[in-house]
Short mmCIF file of C-alpha atoms in Angstrom, two decimals:
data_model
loop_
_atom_site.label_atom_id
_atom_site.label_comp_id
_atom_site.label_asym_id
_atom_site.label_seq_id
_atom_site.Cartn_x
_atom_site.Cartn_y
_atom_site.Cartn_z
CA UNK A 1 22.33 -11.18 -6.54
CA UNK A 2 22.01 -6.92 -5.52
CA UNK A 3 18.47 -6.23 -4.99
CA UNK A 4 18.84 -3.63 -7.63
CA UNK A 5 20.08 -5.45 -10.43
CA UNK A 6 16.82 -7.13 -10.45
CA UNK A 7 13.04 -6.01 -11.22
CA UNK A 8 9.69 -6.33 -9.77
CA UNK A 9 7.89 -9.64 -10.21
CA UNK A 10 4.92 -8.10 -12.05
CA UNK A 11 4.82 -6.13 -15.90
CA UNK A 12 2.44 -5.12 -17.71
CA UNK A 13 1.31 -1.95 -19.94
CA UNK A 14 -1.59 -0.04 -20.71
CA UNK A 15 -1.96 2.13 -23.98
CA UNK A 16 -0.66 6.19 -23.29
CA UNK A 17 1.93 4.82 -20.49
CA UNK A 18 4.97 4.53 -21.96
CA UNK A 19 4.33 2.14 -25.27
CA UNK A 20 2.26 4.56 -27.39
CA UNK A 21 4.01 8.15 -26.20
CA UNK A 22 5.85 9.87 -28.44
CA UNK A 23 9.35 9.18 -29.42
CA UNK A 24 8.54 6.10 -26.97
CA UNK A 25 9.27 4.01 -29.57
CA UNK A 26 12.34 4.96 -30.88
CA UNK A 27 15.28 2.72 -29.83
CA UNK A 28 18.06 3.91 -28.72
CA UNK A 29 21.49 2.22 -29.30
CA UNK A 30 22.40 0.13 -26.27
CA UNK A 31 25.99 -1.98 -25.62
CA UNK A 32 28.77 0.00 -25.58
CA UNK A 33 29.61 2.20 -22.56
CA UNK A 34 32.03 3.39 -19.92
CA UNK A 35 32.69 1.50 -16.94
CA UNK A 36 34.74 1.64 -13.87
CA UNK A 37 34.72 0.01 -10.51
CA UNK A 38 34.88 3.81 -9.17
CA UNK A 39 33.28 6.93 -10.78
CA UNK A 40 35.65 8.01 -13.91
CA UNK A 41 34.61 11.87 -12.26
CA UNK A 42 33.26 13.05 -9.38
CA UNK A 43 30.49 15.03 -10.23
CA UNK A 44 27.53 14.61 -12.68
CA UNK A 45 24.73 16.38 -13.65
CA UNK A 46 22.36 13.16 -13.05
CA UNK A 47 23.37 9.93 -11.10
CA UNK A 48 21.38 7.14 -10.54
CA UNK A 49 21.36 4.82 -7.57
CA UNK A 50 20.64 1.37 -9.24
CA UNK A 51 20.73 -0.39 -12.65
CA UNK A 52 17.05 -2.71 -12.26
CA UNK A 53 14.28 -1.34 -14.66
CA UNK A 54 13.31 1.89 -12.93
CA UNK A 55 17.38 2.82 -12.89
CA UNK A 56 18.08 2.09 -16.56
CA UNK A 57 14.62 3.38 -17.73
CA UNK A 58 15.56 6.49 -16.82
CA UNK A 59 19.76 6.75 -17.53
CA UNK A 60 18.31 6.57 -21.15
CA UNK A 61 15.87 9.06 -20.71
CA UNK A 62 18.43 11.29 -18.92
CA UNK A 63 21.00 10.61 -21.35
CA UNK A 64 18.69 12.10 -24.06
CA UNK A 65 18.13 15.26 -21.95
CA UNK A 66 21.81 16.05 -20.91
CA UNK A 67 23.94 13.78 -22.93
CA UNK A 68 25.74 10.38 -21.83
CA UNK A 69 28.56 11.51 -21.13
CA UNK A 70 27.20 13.48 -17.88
CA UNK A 71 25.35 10.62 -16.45
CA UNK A 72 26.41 7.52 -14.54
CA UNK A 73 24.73 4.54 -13.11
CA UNK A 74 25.87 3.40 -9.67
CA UNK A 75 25.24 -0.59 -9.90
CA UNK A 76 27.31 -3.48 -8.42
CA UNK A 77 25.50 -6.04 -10.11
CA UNK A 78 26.82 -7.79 -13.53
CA UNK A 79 23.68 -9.57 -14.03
CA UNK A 80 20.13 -7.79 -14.87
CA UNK A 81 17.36 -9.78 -14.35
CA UNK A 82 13.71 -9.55 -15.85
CA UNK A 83 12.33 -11.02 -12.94
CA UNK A 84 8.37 -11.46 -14.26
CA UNK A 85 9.59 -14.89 -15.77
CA UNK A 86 10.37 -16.08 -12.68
CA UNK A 87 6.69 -17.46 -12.02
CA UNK A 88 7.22 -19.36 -15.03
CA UNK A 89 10.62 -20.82 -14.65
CA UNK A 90 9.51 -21.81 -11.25
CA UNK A 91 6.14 -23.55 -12.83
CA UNK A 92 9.05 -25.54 -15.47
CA UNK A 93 7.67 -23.12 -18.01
CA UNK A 94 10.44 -20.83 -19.01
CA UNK A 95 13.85 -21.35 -18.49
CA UNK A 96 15.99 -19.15 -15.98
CA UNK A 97 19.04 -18.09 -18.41
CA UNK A 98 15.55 -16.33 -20.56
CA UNK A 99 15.19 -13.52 -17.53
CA UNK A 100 19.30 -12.75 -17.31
CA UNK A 101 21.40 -10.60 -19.67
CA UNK A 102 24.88 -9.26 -18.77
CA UNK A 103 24.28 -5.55 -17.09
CA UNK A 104 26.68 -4.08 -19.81
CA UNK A 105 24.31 -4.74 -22.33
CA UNK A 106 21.48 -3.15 -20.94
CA UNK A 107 23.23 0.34 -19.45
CA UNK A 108 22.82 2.87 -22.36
CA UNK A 109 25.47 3.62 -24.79
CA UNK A 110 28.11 5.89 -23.09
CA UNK A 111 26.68 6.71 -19.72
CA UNK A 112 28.96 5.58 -17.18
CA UNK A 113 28.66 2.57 -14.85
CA UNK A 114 29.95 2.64 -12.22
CA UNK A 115 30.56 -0.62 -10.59
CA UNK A 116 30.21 -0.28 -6.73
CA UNK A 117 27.55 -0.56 -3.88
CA UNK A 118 26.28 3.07 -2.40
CA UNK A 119 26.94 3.53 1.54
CA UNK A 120 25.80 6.56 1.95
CA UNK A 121 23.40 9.33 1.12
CA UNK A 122 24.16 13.21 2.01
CA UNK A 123 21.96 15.09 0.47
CA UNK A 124 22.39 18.35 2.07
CA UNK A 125 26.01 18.50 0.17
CA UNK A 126 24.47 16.63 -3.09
CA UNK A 127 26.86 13.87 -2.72
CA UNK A 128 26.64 9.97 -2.00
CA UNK A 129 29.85 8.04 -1.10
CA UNK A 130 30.62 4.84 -2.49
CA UNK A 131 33.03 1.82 -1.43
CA UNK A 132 36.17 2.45 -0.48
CA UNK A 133 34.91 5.86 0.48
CA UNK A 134 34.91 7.45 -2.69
CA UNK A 135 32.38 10.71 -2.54
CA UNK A 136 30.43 11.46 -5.98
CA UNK A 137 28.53 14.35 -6.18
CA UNK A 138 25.61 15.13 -8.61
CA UNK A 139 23.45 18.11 -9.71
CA UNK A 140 20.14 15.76 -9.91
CA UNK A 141 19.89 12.23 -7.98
CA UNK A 142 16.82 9.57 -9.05
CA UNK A 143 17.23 6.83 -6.61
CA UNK A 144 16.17 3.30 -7.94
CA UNK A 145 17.89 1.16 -5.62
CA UNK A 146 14.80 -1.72 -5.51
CA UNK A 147 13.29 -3.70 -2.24
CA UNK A 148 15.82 -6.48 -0.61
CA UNK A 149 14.96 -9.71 0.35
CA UNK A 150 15.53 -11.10 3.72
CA UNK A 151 14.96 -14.63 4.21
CA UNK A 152 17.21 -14.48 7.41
CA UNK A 153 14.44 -13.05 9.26
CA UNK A 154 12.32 -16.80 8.97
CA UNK A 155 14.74 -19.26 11.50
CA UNK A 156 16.29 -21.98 9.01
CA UNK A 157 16.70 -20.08 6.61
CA UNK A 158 18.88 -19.06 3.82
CA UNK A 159 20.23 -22.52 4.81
CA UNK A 160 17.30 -24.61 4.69
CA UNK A 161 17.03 -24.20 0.94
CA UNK A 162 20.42 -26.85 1.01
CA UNK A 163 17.91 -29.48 1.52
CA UNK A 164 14.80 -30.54 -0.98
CA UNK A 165 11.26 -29.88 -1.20
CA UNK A 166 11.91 -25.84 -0.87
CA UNK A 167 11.95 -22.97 -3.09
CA UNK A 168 11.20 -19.71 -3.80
CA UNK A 169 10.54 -17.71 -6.89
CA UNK A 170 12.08 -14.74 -5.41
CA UNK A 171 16.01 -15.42 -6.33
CA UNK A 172 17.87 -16.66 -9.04
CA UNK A 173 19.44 -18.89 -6.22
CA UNK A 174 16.28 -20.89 -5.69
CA UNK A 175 13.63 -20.30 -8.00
CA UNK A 176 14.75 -23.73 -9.86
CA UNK A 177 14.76 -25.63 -6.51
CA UNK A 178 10.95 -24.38 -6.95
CA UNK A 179 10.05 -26.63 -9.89
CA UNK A 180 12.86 -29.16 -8.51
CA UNK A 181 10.42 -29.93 -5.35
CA UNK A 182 7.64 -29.30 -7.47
CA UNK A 183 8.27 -32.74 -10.00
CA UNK A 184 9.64 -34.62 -6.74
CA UNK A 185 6.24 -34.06 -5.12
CA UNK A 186 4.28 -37.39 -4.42
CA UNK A 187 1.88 -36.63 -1.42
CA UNK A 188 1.23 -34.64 1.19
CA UNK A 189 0.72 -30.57 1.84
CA UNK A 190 2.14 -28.14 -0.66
CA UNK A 191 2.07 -24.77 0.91
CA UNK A 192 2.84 -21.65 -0.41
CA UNK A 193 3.61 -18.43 1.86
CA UNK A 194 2.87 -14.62 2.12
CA UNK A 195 4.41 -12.59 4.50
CA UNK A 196 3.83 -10.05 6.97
CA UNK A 197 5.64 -6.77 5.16
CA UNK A 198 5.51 -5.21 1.62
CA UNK A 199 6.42 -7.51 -1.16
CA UNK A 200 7.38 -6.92 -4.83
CA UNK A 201 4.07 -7.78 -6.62
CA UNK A 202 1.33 -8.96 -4.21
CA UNK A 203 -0.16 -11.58 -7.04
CA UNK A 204 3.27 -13.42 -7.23
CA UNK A 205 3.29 -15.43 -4.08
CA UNK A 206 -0.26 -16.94 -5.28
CA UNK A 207 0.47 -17.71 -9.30
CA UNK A 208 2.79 -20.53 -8.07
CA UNK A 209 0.06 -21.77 -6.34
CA UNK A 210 -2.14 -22.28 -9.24
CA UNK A 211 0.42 -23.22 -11.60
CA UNK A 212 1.53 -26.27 -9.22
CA UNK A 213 -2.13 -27.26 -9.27
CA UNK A 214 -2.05 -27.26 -12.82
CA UNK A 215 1.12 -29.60 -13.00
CA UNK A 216 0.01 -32.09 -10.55
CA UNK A 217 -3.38 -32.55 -11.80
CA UNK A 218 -1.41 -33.09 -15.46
CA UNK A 219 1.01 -35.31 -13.84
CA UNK A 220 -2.11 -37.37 -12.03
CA UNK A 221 -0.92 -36.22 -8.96
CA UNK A 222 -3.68 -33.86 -7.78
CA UNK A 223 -5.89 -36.20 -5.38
CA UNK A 224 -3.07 -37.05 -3.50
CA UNK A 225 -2.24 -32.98 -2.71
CA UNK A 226 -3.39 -30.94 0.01
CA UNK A 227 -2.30 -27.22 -1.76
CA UNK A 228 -2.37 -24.63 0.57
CA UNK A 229 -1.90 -20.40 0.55
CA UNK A 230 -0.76 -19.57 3.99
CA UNK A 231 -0.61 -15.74 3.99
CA UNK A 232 -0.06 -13.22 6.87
CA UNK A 233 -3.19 -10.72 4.99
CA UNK A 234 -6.40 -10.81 5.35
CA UNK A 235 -7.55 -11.02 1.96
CA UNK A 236 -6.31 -12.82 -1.13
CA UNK A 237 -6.15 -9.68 -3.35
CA UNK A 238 -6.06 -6.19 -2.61
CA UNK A 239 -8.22 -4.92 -5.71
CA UNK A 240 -12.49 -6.41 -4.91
CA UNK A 241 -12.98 -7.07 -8.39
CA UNK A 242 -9.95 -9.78 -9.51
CA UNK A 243 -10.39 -10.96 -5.74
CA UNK A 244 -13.59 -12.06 -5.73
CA UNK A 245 -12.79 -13.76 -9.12
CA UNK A 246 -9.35 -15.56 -7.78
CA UNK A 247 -11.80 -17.03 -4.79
CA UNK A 248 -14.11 -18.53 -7.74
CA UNK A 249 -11.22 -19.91 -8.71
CA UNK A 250 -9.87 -21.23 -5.44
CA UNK A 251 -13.36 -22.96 -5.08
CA UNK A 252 -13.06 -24.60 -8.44
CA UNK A 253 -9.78 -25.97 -7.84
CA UNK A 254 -10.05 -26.95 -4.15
CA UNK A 255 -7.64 -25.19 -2.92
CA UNK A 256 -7.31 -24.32 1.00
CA UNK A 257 -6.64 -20.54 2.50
CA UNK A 258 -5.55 -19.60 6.02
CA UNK A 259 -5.21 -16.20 6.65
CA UNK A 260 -3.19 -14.27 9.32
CA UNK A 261 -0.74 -16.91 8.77
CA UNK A 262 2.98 -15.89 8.87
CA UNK A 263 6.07 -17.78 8.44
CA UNK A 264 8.24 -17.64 10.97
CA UNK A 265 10.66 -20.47 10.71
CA UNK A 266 11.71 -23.41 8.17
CA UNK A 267 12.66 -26.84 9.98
CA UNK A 268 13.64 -28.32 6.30
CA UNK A 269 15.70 -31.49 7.84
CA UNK A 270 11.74 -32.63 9.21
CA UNK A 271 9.67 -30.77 6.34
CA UNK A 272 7.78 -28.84 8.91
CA UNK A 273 6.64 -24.78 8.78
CA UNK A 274 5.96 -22.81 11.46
CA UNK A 275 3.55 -20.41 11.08
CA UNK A 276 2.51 -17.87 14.07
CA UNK A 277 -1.31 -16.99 13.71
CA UNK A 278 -1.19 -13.17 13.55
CA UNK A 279 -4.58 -12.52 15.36
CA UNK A 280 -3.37 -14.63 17.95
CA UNK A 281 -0.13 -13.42 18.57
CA UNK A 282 2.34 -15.70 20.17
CA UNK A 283 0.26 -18.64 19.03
CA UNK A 284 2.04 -20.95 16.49
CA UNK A 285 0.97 -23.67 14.02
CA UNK A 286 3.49 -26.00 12.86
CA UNK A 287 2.81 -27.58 9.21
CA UNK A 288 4.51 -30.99 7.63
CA UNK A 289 4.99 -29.78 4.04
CA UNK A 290 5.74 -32.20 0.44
CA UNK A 291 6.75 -29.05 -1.07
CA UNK A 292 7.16 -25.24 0.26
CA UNK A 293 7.18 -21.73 -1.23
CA UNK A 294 8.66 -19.55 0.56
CA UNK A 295 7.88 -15.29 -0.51
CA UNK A 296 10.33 -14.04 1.87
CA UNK A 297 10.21 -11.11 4.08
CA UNK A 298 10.97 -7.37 2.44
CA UNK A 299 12.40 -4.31 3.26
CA UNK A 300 14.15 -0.68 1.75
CA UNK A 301 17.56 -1.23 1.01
CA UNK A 302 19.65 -1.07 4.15
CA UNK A 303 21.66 2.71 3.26
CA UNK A 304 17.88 3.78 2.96
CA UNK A 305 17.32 2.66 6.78
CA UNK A 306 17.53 6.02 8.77
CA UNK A 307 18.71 7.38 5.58
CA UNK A 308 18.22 11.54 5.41
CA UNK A 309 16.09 10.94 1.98
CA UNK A 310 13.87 8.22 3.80
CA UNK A 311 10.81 7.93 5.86
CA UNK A 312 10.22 6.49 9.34
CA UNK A 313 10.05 3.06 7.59
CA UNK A 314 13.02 3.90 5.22
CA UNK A 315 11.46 4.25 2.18
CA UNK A 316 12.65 7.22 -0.15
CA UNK A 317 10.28 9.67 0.74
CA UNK A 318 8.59 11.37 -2.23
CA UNK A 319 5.01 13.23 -3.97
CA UNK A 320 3.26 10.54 -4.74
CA UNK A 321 1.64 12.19 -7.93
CA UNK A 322 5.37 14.15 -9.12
CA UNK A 323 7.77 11.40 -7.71
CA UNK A 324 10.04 14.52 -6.62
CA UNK A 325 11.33 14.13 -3.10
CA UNK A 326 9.34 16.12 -0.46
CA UNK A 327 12.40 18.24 1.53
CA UNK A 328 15.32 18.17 -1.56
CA UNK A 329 13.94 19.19 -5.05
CA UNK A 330 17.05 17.95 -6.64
CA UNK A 331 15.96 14.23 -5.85
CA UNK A 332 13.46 12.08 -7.38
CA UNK A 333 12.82 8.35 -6.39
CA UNK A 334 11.09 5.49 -8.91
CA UNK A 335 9.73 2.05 -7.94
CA UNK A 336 10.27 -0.17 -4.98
CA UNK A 337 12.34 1.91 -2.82
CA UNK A 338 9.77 4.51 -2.61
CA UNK A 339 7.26 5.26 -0.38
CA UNK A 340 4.20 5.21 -3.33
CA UNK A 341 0.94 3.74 -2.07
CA UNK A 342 0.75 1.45 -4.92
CA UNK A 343 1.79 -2.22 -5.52
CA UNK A 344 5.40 -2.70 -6.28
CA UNK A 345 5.61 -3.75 -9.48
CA UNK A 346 7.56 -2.76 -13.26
CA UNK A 347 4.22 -2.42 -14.70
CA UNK A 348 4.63 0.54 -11.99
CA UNK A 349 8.17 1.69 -12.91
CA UNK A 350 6.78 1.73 -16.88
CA UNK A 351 4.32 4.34 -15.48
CA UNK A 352 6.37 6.14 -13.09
CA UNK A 353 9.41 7.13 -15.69
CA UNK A 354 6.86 8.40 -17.84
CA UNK A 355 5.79 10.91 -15.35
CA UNK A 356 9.12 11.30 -13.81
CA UNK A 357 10.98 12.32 -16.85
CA UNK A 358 8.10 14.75 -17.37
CA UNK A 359 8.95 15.81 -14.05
CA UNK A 360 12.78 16.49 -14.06
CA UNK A 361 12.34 17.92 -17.23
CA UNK A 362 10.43 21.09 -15.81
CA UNK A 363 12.79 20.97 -12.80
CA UNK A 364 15.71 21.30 -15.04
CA UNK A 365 13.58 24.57 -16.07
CA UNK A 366 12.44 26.25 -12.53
CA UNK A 367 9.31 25.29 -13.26
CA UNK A 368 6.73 23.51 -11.22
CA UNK A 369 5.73 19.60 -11.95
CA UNK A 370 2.79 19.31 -13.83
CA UNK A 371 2.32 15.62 -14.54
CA UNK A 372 0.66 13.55 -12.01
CA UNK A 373 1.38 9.53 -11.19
CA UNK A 374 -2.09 8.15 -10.52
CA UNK A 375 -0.51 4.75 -8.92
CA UNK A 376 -1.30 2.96 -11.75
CA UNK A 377 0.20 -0.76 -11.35
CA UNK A 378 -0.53 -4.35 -12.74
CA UNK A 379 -0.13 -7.89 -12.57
CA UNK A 380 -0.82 -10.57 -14.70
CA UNK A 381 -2.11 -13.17 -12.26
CA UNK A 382 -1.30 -16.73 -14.05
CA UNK A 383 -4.03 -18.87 -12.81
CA UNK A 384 -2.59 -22.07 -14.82
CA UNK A 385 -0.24 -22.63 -17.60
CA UNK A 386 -2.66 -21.32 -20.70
CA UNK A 387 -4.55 -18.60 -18.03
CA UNK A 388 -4.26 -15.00 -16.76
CA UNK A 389 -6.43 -12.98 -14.75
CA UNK A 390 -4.91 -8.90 -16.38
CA UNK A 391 -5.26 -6.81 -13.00
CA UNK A 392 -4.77 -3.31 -13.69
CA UNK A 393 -5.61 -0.74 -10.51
CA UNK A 394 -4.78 2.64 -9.20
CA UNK A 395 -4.04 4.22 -6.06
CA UNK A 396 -7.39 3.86 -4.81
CA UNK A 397 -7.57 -0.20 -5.58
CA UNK A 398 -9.94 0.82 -8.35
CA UNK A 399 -9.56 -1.06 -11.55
CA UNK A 400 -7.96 0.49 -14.41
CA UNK A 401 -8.10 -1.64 -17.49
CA UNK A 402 -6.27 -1.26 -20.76
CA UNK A 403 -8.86 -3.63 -22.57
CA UNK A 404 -12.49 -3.26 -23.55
CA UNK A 405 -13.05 -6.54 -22.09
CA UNK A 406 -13.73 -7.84 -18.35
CA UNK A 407 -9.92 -8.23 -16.98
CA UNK A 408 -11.04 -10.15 -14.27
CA UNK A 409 -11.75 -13.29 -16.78
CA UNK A 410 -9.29 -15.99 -16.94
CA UNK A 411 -7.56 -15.91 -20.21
CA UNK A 412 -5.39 -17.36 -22.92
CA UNK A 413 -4.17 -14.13 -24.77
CA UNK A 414 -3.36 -12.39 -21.86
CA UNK A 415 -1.34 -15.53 -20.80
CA UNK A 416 0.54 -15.16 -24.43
CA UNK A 417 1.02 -11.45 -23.50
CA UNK A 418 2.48 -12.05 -20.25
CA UNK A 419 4.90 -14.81 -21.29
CA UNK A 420 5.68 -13.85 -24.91
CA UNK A 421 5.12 -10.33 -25.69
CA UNK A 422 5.80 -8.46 -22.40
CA UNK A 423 9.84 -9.50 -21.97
CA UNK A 424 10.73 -8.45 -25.52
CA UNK A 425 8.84 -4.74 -24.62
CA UNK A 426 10.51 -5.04 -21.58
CA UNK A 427 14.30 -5.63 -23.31
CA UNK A 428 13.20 -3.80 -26.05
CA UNK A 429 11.50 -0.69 -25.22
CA UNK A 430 11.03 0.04 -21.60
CA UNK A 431 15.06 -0.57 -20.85
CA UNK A 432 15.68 2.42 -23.85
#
């Protein structure tokens, strides 16, 4: 699966974001459009680099502004994913084929996809080449090319997920082998990992956790279960307020934390985990695990790496409040491929296109960006299978609630919100 035909683990809205703006919601007509495996032209007035949620969110919000026929989508992928169900399917909640949909059906009617993987960035000439070295150049650029995995950086694995007991809610390729080792589990540790570099949704690595408490104490299977969060942080949420309630949960429930605990390798023929203690580097702890989720290591894309429109780190480098690219003005970047100080989630995206179409739009006019990203993010942290702690923060880890209720309070409607009502305003509205 491309990194960027998939979205972040975490959605969620709050009123004035993108649901309740004006003309917001409006559908557009979506399903029939041009596509080629290389550009039909080489130049448009606005190409996008990626087809997840921050990529199509804004083709149809560019197609409004300059018409379809002079905007294209650059995305390999033939399968979009709505990835925030993947906590579910693996808990045995929701079923994988719910998330997917066929990337035709998603790309808005008559802007161009074009089916290839970018190389290269040169933004100095307003170009990017494509495979096979075909150069496409554009008047305005929004990159949305996502965060990539990389399990190859923990020894054992991609491979190690050939054998039982593993999984990760991460890929399409594994997150059923999570609720596969979770009903095979009899005894022993179930651990669940967090690792040492920026992740798509920080809550994500943790709901597993709670929902595989849930199951096992259902299944009568709970006293014989050691369960386990082995992350390399140093706190279990970044935001005081829903952290200091997920700990009153983790009390409750009996459930063990280590801290400065990385993954660094997967022996999956003898169960084991190796873990290297991060404020005691070089030191390792090596854990026999019944069951293991693995959140894998994260990164920019690789053509971001070193990439012109990048930072050190190779994240696309743009104004946090604007989303316009610091050195080219003609570039604007949206979600996890950015360098925004916020948690990578599409809860994010849904506030970011907002702003960024705001943005272009005065571009497109000489005029100066007026409307200002505040980092808003969220994620509905499922603490069991009827249970969700809504966190909604900013860029300064201050809480930013849609409801006139505490957030921090496990709950059954937001559960319902986050498992029923978000994915159709997610297929339904933020995609158009």
């Amino acid at each position: 699966m491309s990194v960027i035909g998939a979205v972040s683990s975490c959605f969620c809205l709050r009123p004035g974001v993108w649901l309740l703006k004006p003309g917001m919601q409006k559908m557009s007509s979506f399903g029939l459009h041009t596509a080629a495996r290389c550009a039909a032209k080489d130049y448009y007035e606005v190409l996008v680099l990626g087809g997840g949620a921050g990529g199509i969110a804004m083709s149809a919000r560019m197609k409004r502004k300059v018409g379809a026929a002079n905007v294209a989508v650059v995305e390999p992928s033939k399968t979009h994913y709505y990835q925030p169900l993947w906590t579910l399917v693996g808990g045995g909640a929701k079923q994988l084929a719910a998330s997917a949909r066929p990337m035709g059906s998603v790309m808005p009617k008559g802007v161009e996809w074009i089916k290839s993987q970018v190389t290269a960035l040169d933004p100095d000439k307003n170009c990017v080449w494509l495979e096979n070295d075909i150069k496409v150049s554009y008047k305005y650029l929004i990159i949305a090319l996502g965060i990539s995995l990389h399990y190859e950086k923990i020894k054992g694995l991609p491979e190690g997920f050939n054998h039982p007991k593993i999984g990760s809610n991460y890929s399409a390729q594994t997150v059923e082998k999570t609720w596969k080792a979770l009903q095979d589990f009899e005894e022993g540790n179930a651990i669940f990992t967090f690792p040492n570099t920026p992740v798509k949704c920080a809550g994500a690595p943790q709901k597993i956790m709670y929902l595989s408490d849930a199951y096992l104490r259902k299944t009568g299977k709970r006293s014989k279960a050691n369960i386990m969060f082995n992350t390399a942080l140093g706190v279990i949420f970044g935001v005081k307020k829903y952290a200091d309630a997920l700990l009153e949960v983790i009390k409750e429930r009996n459930l063990a934390v280590n801290y400065k605990h990385n993954l660094i390798e997967v022996r999956a023929d003898k169960q084991e985990a190796v873990f290297e203690n991060l404020d005691k580097p070089g030191v390792t702890e090596v854990y026999q695990y019944e069951m293991l989720h693995v959140t894998p290591p994260m990164g920019p894309p690789a053509v971001l790496i070193n990439s012109p429109v990048s930072d050190e780190s190779g994240w696309v480098d743009v104004d946090k409040e604007t989303l316009q690219h610091k050195k080219y003005p003609n570039i604007f970047g949206i979600g996890d491929c950015t360098n925004l100080p916020t948690s990578k989630t599409a809860a994010a995206v849904a506030a970011q296109s907002g702003v960024l179409d705001k943005t272009i739009s005065l571009v497109m006019k000489n005029e100066l960006p007026v409307k200002k990203y505040d980092g808003y993010t969220s994620c509905p942290l499922v603490t069991g299978y009827n249970k969700v702690i809504l966190a909604e923060f900013d860029y300064n880890a201050q809480p930013l609630e849609t409801f006139p209720i505490d957030q921090s309070k496990e709950r059954a409607t937001m559960y319902h919100m986050k498992a029923d009502m978000m994915p159709l305003l997610y297929w339904n509205a933020l995609l158009k």
